[in-house]
Amino acid sequence: MPLLHMGNAGNKRKYRVLTIIFIAAVIIALVGITVYSGVFPPASVVESYSMEHSAQWQYGIIDEGTVVLVKKVNNINDIVTYVQGRSSNISTYGEYGNVILYHNSALNVVTIHRAIFYLEWNGTSPEIAGYHNQSYIHFYKDNIVLDGIGYAHRNLIVNVSGYAGDSGFITVGDHNLACLSYNSGYYNRTYNAYYASDQNIWGIKPVSLNQIVGKAYGYVPWFGLVKLNILRLEGEWPRQYYTHVPEYSYAGLFLSIAAILTIILFPYGKVYNKVKRKTRNS
């Protein structure tokens, strides 16, 4: 009996050591992510469906409830726009270019949308950083049209008449461009294109560097739904958002939580001892 007691005590010590190591590893990982990100908090929960690509959850896409990791932006060259990404084949979250988080003055929230191009000015003439006569980009006085943009391959039109001299990023939600109605006021029949940019929808200026919180560089699916449903209970997550959560998202969340709990609570020591006894007796 004393030997058995010592064995149990030894197992308990091993479990305590493993628990301490696990907690330390988690803390080190969180500190490392924060230092690398350069912002705090180093992650953000996506609350709306403006970046979704489907009514069903898709791997690698920013859906409602996605937790995106955020990295600080020190200058505009840290951001690859859609135009630049299309030329260099750089994509994130299912489309060319980077996704940025910025302070939206019209809504007084942080918006997470794709940087389509960086608008510059040569006197009164608009220019696009990274433009080198790409066939899908067209300049029509105050309108810039980009053909075949996004997962729906729609034409995007950006009216820049009110932004003379204001340089910054033109931003668009992936879902917004794909799903604007043909019969809406956002459709331009002349150019068969949609005014889907944040600048034309909300009347905000191109996004400047000092408005940018950071750029998204990674993600964890589903787990942000925990926070969002708490906000829902408090009446702070509108119905228009929570009814658009992609199919299978909650299934992914619950299965992930179950898997984590199984890993944590699994009786490794008992299973190990049982296997060891069987090996000795065989």
CSV table of C-alpha atoms in Angstrom, one decimal:
chain,number,residue,atom,x,y,z
A,1,MET,CA,0.0,0.0,0.0
A,2,PRO,CA,2.7,2.6,0.8
A,3,LEU,CA,4.3,1.9,-2.7
A,4,LEU,CA,1.0,2.5,-4.4
A,5,HIS,CA,0.5,5.7,-2.4
A,6,MET,CA,4.0,6.9,-3.5
A,7,GLY,CA,3.1,6.1,-7.1
A,8,ASN,CA,-0.1,8.2,-6.9
A,9,ALA,CA,1.8,11.0,-5.3
A,10,GLY,CA,4.4,10.8,-8.1
A,11,ASN,CA,1.6,11.0,-10.7
A,12,LYS,CA,0.1,14.0,-9.0
A,13,ARG,CA,3.5,15.8,-9.0
A,14,LYS,CA,3.8,15.0,-12.8
A,15,TYR,CA,0.4,16.4,-13.4
A,16,ARG,CA,1.2,19.6,-11.5
A,17,VAL,CA,4.4,20.0,-13.4
A,18,LEU,CA,2.7,19.4,-16.8
A,19,THR,CA,-0.1,21.9,-15.8
A,20,ILE,CA,2.5,24.5,-14.9
A,21,ILE,CA,4.4,23.9,-18.2
A,22,PHE,CA,1.1,24.2,-20.1
A,23,ILE,CA,0.1,27.5,-18.4
A,24,ALA,CA,3.6,28.9,-18.9
A,25,ALA,CA,3.5,27.9,-22.6
A,26,VAL,CA,0.2,29.6,-23.1
A,27,ILE,CA,1.4,32.8,-21.3
A,28,ILE,CA,4.6,32.8,-23.4
A,29,ALA,CA,2.6,32.4,-26.6
A,30,LEU,CA,0.2,35.2,-25.7
A,31,VAL,CA,3.1,37.5,-24.9
A,32,GLY,CA,4.9,36.6,-28.1
A,33,ILE,CA,1.8,37.3,-30.2
A,34,THR,CA,1.3,40.6,-28.5
A,35,VAL,CA,4.9,41.7,-29.0
A,36,TYR,CA,4.9,40.5,-32.6
A,37,SER,CA,1.5,42.3,-33.3
A,38,GLY,CA,2.7,45.6,-31.8
A,39,VAL,CA,-0.9,46.4,-30.7
A,40,PHE,CA,-3.1,45.6,-27.8
A,41,PRO,CA,-5.3,43.7,-27.8
A,42,PRO,CA,-3.5,41.7,-30.6
A,43,ALA,CA,-6.8,40.2,-31.9
A,44,SER,CA,-10.3,41.4,-32.8
A,45,VAL,CA,-13.6,39.6,-33.1
A,46,VAL,CA,-15.5,40.1,-36.4
A,47,GLU,CA,-19.1,41.1,-35.6
A,48,SER,CA,-20.7,41.5,-39.1
A,49,TYR,CA,-20.9,39.6,-42.3
A,50,SER,CA,-19.4,42.2,-44.7
A,51,MET,CA,-16.4,40.0,-45.4
A,52,GLU,CA,-18.2,36.6,-45.8
A,53,HIS,CA,-18.1,34.7,-49.1
A,54,SER,CA,-20.9,32.3,-48.5
A,55,ALA,CA,-23.9,31.4,-46.4
A,56,GLN,CA,-21.9,28.4,-45.3
A,57,TRP,CA,-18.6,28.5,-43.3
A,58,GLN,CA,-15.6,28.4,-45.5
A,59,TYR,CA,-12.0,27.7,-44.6
A,60,GLY,CA,-9.7,30.7,-44.7
A,61,ILE,CA,-12.5,33.3,-45.0
A,62,ILE,CA,-13.4,36.0,-42.5
A,63,ASP,CA,-16.9,35.2,-41.2
A,64,GLU,CA,-18.9,36.5,-38.2
A,65,GLY,CA,-17.3,35.1,-35.1
A,66,THR,CA,-13.9,34.9,-36.6
A,67,VAL,CA,-11.0,36.0,-34.3
A,68,VAL,CA,-8.5,37.8,-36.5
A,69,LEU,CA,-4.9,38.5,-35.3
A,70,VAL,CA,-3.9,42.1,-35.9
A,71,LYS,CA,-0.4,43.5,-36.7
A,72,LYS,CA,0.6,47.1,-36.4
A,73,VAL,CA,1.1,49.1,-39.6
A,74,ASN,CA,4.1,51.5,-39.5
A,75,ASN,CA,3.8,52.9,-43.0
A,76,ILE,CA,1.6,52.4,-46.1
A,77,ASN,CA,4.1,50.1,-47.7
A,78,ASP,CA,3.3,47.5,-45.0
A,79,ILE,CA,-0.1,47.0,-46.7
A,80,VAL,CA,-0.5,45.2,-50.0
A,81,THR,CA,-3.6,46.4,-51.7
A,82,TYR,CA,-5.8,44.4,-54.0
A,83,VAL,CA,-4.3,46.1,-57.0
A,84,GLN,CA,-0.7,45.3,-55.9
A,85,GLY,CA,-1.7,41.8,-54.8
A,86,ARG,CA,-3.3,41.0,-58.1
A,87,SER,CA,-0.1,41.9,-59.9
A,88,SER,CA,2.2,40.0,-57.5
A,89,ASN,CA,-0.2,37.1,-56.7
A,90,ILE,CA,-0.4,37.9,-53.0
A,91,SER,CA,-3.7,37.1,-51.4
A,92,THR,CA,-5.3,36.8,-47.9
A,93,TYR,CA,-8.7,35.5,-46.8
A,94,GLY,CA,-9.7,34.3,-50.2
A,95,GLU,CA,-8.8,37.4,-52.3
A,96,TYR,CA,-5.9,39.6,-53.4
A,97,GLY,CA,-4.3,42.0,-51.0
A,98,ASN,CA,-4.5,42.7,-47.3
A,99,VAL,CA,-7.4,43.2,-45.0
A,100,ILE,CA,-7.1,46.2,-42.7
A,101,LEU,CA,-8.8,47.4,-39.5
A,102,TYR,CA,-9.5,51.1,-39.3
A,103,HIS,CA,-11.4,53.7,-37.3
A,104,ASN,CA,-14.6,54.4,-39.3
A,105,SER,CA,-15.7,57.9,-38.5
A,106,ALA,CA,-19.1,57.5,-40.1
A,107,LEU,CA,-20.1,54.5,-37.9
A,108,ASN,CA,-17.8,55.3,-34.9
A,109,VAL,CA,-16.5,51.7,-35.0
A,110,VAL,CA,-13.5,49.8,-36.1
A,111,THR,CA,-14.2,48.4,-39.6
A,112,ILE,CA,-12.4,45.4,-41.1
A,113,HIS,CA,-12.4,45.5,-44.9
A,114,ARG,CA,-10.0,44.9,-47.8
A,115,ALA,CA,-7.7,47.6,-49.0
A,116,ILE,CA,-8.4,47.8,-52.7
A,117,PHE,CA,-6.0,50.5,-53.8
A,118,TYR,CA,-4.1,53.4,-52.4
A,119,LEU,CA,-5.4,56.7,-53.9
A,120,GLU,CA,-2.9,59.4,-54.7
A,121,TRP,CA,-3.1,62.7,-56.5
A,122,ASN,CA,-1.1,64.4,-59.3
A,123,GLY,CA,-2.6,67.8,-59.0
A,124,THR,CA,-6.3,67.3,-59.7
A,125,SER,CA,-5.8,63.9,-61.3
A,126,PRO,CA,-6.3,60.7,-59.3
A,127,GLU,CA,-3.6,58.0,-59.4
A,128,ILE,CA,-3.4,54.5,-58.0
A,129,ALA,CA,-0.3,53.2,-56.3
A,130,GLY,CA,0.9,50.1,-58.2
A,131,TYR,CA,-0.9,51.1,-61.5
A,132,HIS,CA,1.0,50.1,-64.6
A,133,ASN,CA,-1.7,50.1,-67.3
A,134,GLN,CA,-3.5,47.0,-66.0
A,135,SER,CA,-6.3,46.2,-68.5
A,136,TYR,CA,-8.9,45.9,-65.7
A,137,ILE,CA,-8.4,49.4,-64.4
A,138,HIS,CA,-10.1,52.3,-66.1
A,139,PHE,CA,-10.0,56.1,-65.3
A,140,TYR,CA,-13.1,58.1,-66.3
A,141,LYS,CA,-12.6,61.7,-65.0
A,142,ASP,CA,-13.9,61.4,-61.4
A,143,ASN,CA,-14.7,57.7,-61.6
A,144,ILE,CA,-12.2,54.8,-61.4
A,145,VAL,CA,-13.6,51.4,-62.5
A,146,LEU,CA,-12.0,48.1,-61.7
A,147,ASP,CA,-13.3,45.1,-63.6
A,148,GLY,CA,-14.0,41.6,-62.2
A,149,ILE,CA,-13.3,42.3,-58.5
A,150,GLY,CA,-14.0,39.9,-55.7
A,151,TYR,CA,-15.4,36.3,-55.5
A,152,ALA,CA,-18.4,37.4,-57.5
A,153,HIS,CA,-16.2,39.0,-60.2
A,154,ARG,CA,-18.2,42.3,-60.2
A,155,ASN,CA,-17.1,45.6,-61.5
A,156,LEU,CA,-16.3,48.2,-58.8
A,157,ILE,CA,-16.7,51.9,-59.4
A,158,VAL,CA,-15.2,54.5,-57.1
A,159,ASN,CA,-16.2,58.1,-57.4
A,160,VAL,CA,-13.3,60.3,-56.1
A,161,SER,CA,-14.7,63.7,-56.9
A,162,GLY,CA,-15.0,64.7,-53.3
A,163,TYR,CA,-11.5,63.6,-52.3
A,164,ALA,CA,-9.2,65.8,-54.3
A,165,GLY,CA,-5.9,66.0,-52.5
A,166,ASP,CA,-6.9,63.3,-49.9
A,167,SER,CA,-4.6,60.3,-50.3
A,168,GLY,CA,-5.4,57.0,-48.6
A,169,PHE,CA,-6.8,53.5,-48.9
A,170,ILE,CA,-10.0,52.8,-50.7
A,171,THR,CA,-11.6,49.9,-48.8
A,172,VAL,CA,-14.4,47.4,-49.6
A,173,GLY,CA,-16.1,44.6,-47.8
A,174,ASP,CA,-15.9,41.4,-49.9
A,175,HIS,CA,-19.5,40.6,-49.2
A,176,ASN,CA,-20.7,44.1,-49.8
A,177,LEU,CA,-19.4,44.2,-53.4
A,178,ALA,CA,-20.8,40.8,-54.2
A,179,CYS,CA,-24.3,41.3,-52.9
A,180,LEU,CA,-25.3,44.9,-53.6
A,181,SER,CA,-28.6,44.9,-55.5
A,182,TYR,CA,-28.7,45.6,-59.3
A,183,ASN,CA,-31.7,47.8,-58.6
A,184,SER,CA,-30.1,49.8,-55.8
A,185,GLY,CA,-28.8,53.3,-56.0
A,186,TYR,CA,-25.3,51.8,-55.7
A,187,TYR,CA,-25.4,50.4,-59.2
A,188,ASN,CA,-24.1,52.5,-62.2
A,189,ARG,CA,-25.6,51.2,-65.4
A,190,THR,CA,-23.3,53.3,-67.6
A,191,TYR,CA,-20.2,51.4,-66.4
A,192,ASN,CA,-22.0,48.2,-65.2
A,193,ALA,CA,-20.3,48.7,-61.8
A,194,TYR,CA,-21.2,49.1,-58.2
A,195,TYR,CA,-20.4,51.8,-55.7
A,196,ALA,CA,-19.3,49.4,-53.0
A,197,SER,CA,-16.4,51.2,-51.4
A,198,ASP,CA,-16.7,52.4,-47.9
A,199,GLN,CA,-15.9,55.8,-49.1
A,200,ASN,CA,-18.8,56.0,-51.5
A,201,ILE,CA,-21.3,54.1,-49.2
A,202,TRP,CA,-20.6,56.1,-46.1
A,203,GLY,CA,-19.1,59.3,-47.5
A,204,ILE,CA,-15.8,58.9,-45.6
A,205,LYS,CA,-12.4,60.0,-46.8
A,206,PRO,CA,-9.8,57.5,-48.0
A,207,VAL,CA,-8.3,55.7,-45.0
A,208,SER,CA,-5.1,57.4,-43.9
A,209,LEU,CA,-2.3,55.8,-42.0
A,210,ASN,CA,-3.3,57.4,-38.6
A,211,GLN,CA,-6.8,55.8,-38.8
A,212,ILE,CA,-5.4,52.3,-39.2
A,213,VAL,CA,-5.5,50.0,-36.2
A,214,GLY,CA,-3.5,47.3,-38.1
A,215,LYS,CA,-3.7,44.6,-40.7
A,216,ALA,CA,-5.2,41.2,-40.3
A,217,TYR,CA,-2.6,38.4,-40.6
A,218,GLY,CA,-4.2,35.3,-39.2
A,219,TYR,CA,-7.4,34.0,-37.7
A,220,VAL,CA,-9.1,31.5,-35.4
A,221,PRO,CA,-12.6,30.5,-36.6
A,222,TRP,CA,-15.8,30.3,-34.5
A,223,PHE,CA,-14.5,31.2,-31.1
A,224,GLY,CA,-15.5,34.9,-31.4
A,225,LEU,CA,-19.1,33.6,-31.3
A,226,VAL,CA,-18.8,33.2,-27.6
A,227,LYS,CA,-18.2,36.9,-27.1
A,228,LEU,CA,-20.8,37.9,-29.7
A,229,ASN,CA,-23.6,35.8,-28.0
A,230,ILE,CA,-22.8,37.5,-24.7
A,231,LEU,CA,-23.2,40.8,-26.5
A,232,ARG,CA,-26.4,39.5,-28.0
A,233,LEU,CA,-27.8,38.8,-24.5
A,234,GLU,CA,-27.0,42.4,-23.6
A,235,GLY,CA,-28.7,43.6,-26.8
A,236,GLU,CA,-25.5,44.8,-28.4
A,237,TRP,CA,-25.3,42.3,-31.3
A,238,PRO,CA,-28.1,43.2,-33.7
A,239,ARG,CA,-30.4,40.7,-35.2
A,240,GLN,CA,-29.3,41.7,-38.7
A,241,TYR,CA,-25.9,40.3,-37.8
A,242,TYR,CA,-26.5,37.2,-35.7
A,243,THR,CA,-29.0,35.8,-38.2
A,244,HIS,CA,-26.2,35.8,-40.9
A,245,VAL,CA,-23.8,33.6,-39.0
A,246,PRO,CA,-22.7,31.0,-41.7
A,247,GLU,CA,-24.0,27.5,-41.5
A,248,TYR,CA,-21.9,25.0,-39.6
A,249,SER,CA,-20.1,27.8,-37.6
A,250,TYR,CA,-21.7,26.8,-34.3
A,251,ALA,CA,-21.1,23.1,-35.0
A,252,GLY,CA,-17.4,23.9,-35.6
A,253,LEU,CA,-17.3,25.9,-32.3
A,254,PHE,CA,-18.9,23.2,-30.2
A,255,LEU,CA,-16.8,20.4,-31.7
A,256,SER,CA,-13.6,22.5,-31.1
A,257,ILE,CA,-14.6,23.1,-27.5
A,258,ALA,CA,-15.3,19.4,-27.0
A,259,ALA,CA,-12.0,18.5,-28.5
A,260,ILE,CA,-10.1,20.9,-26.2
A,261,LEU,CA,-11.9,19.7,-23.1
A,262,THR,CA,-11.2,16.1,-24.1
A,263,ILE,CA,-7.5,16.9,-24.5
A,264,ILE,CA,-7.4,18.7,-21.1
A,265,LEU,CA,-9.5,16.2,-19.1
A,266,PHE,CA,-8.4,13.0,-20.7
A,267,PRO,CA,-7.1,10.7,-17.9
A,268,TYR,CA,-3.7,10.1,-19.5
A,269,GLY,CA,-2.1,8.7,-16.3
A,270,LYS,CA,-4.8,6.1,-15.7
A,271,VAL,CA,-4.7,5.0,-19.3
A,272,TYR,CA,-0.9,4.8,-19.2
A,273,ASN,CA,-0.9,2.7,-16.0
A,274,LYS,CA,-3.6,0.4,-17.3
A,275,VAL,CA,-1.6,-0.2,-20.5
A,276,LYS,CA,1.5,-0.7,-18.5
A,277,ARG,CA,-0.1,-3.3,-16.2
A,278,LYS,CA,-1.5,-5.2,-19.2
A,279,THR,CA,2.0,-5.2,-20.8
A,280,ARG,CA,3.5,-6.6,-17.6
A,281,ASN,CA,0.9,-9.3,-17.3
A,282,SER,CA,1.2,-10.4,-20.9
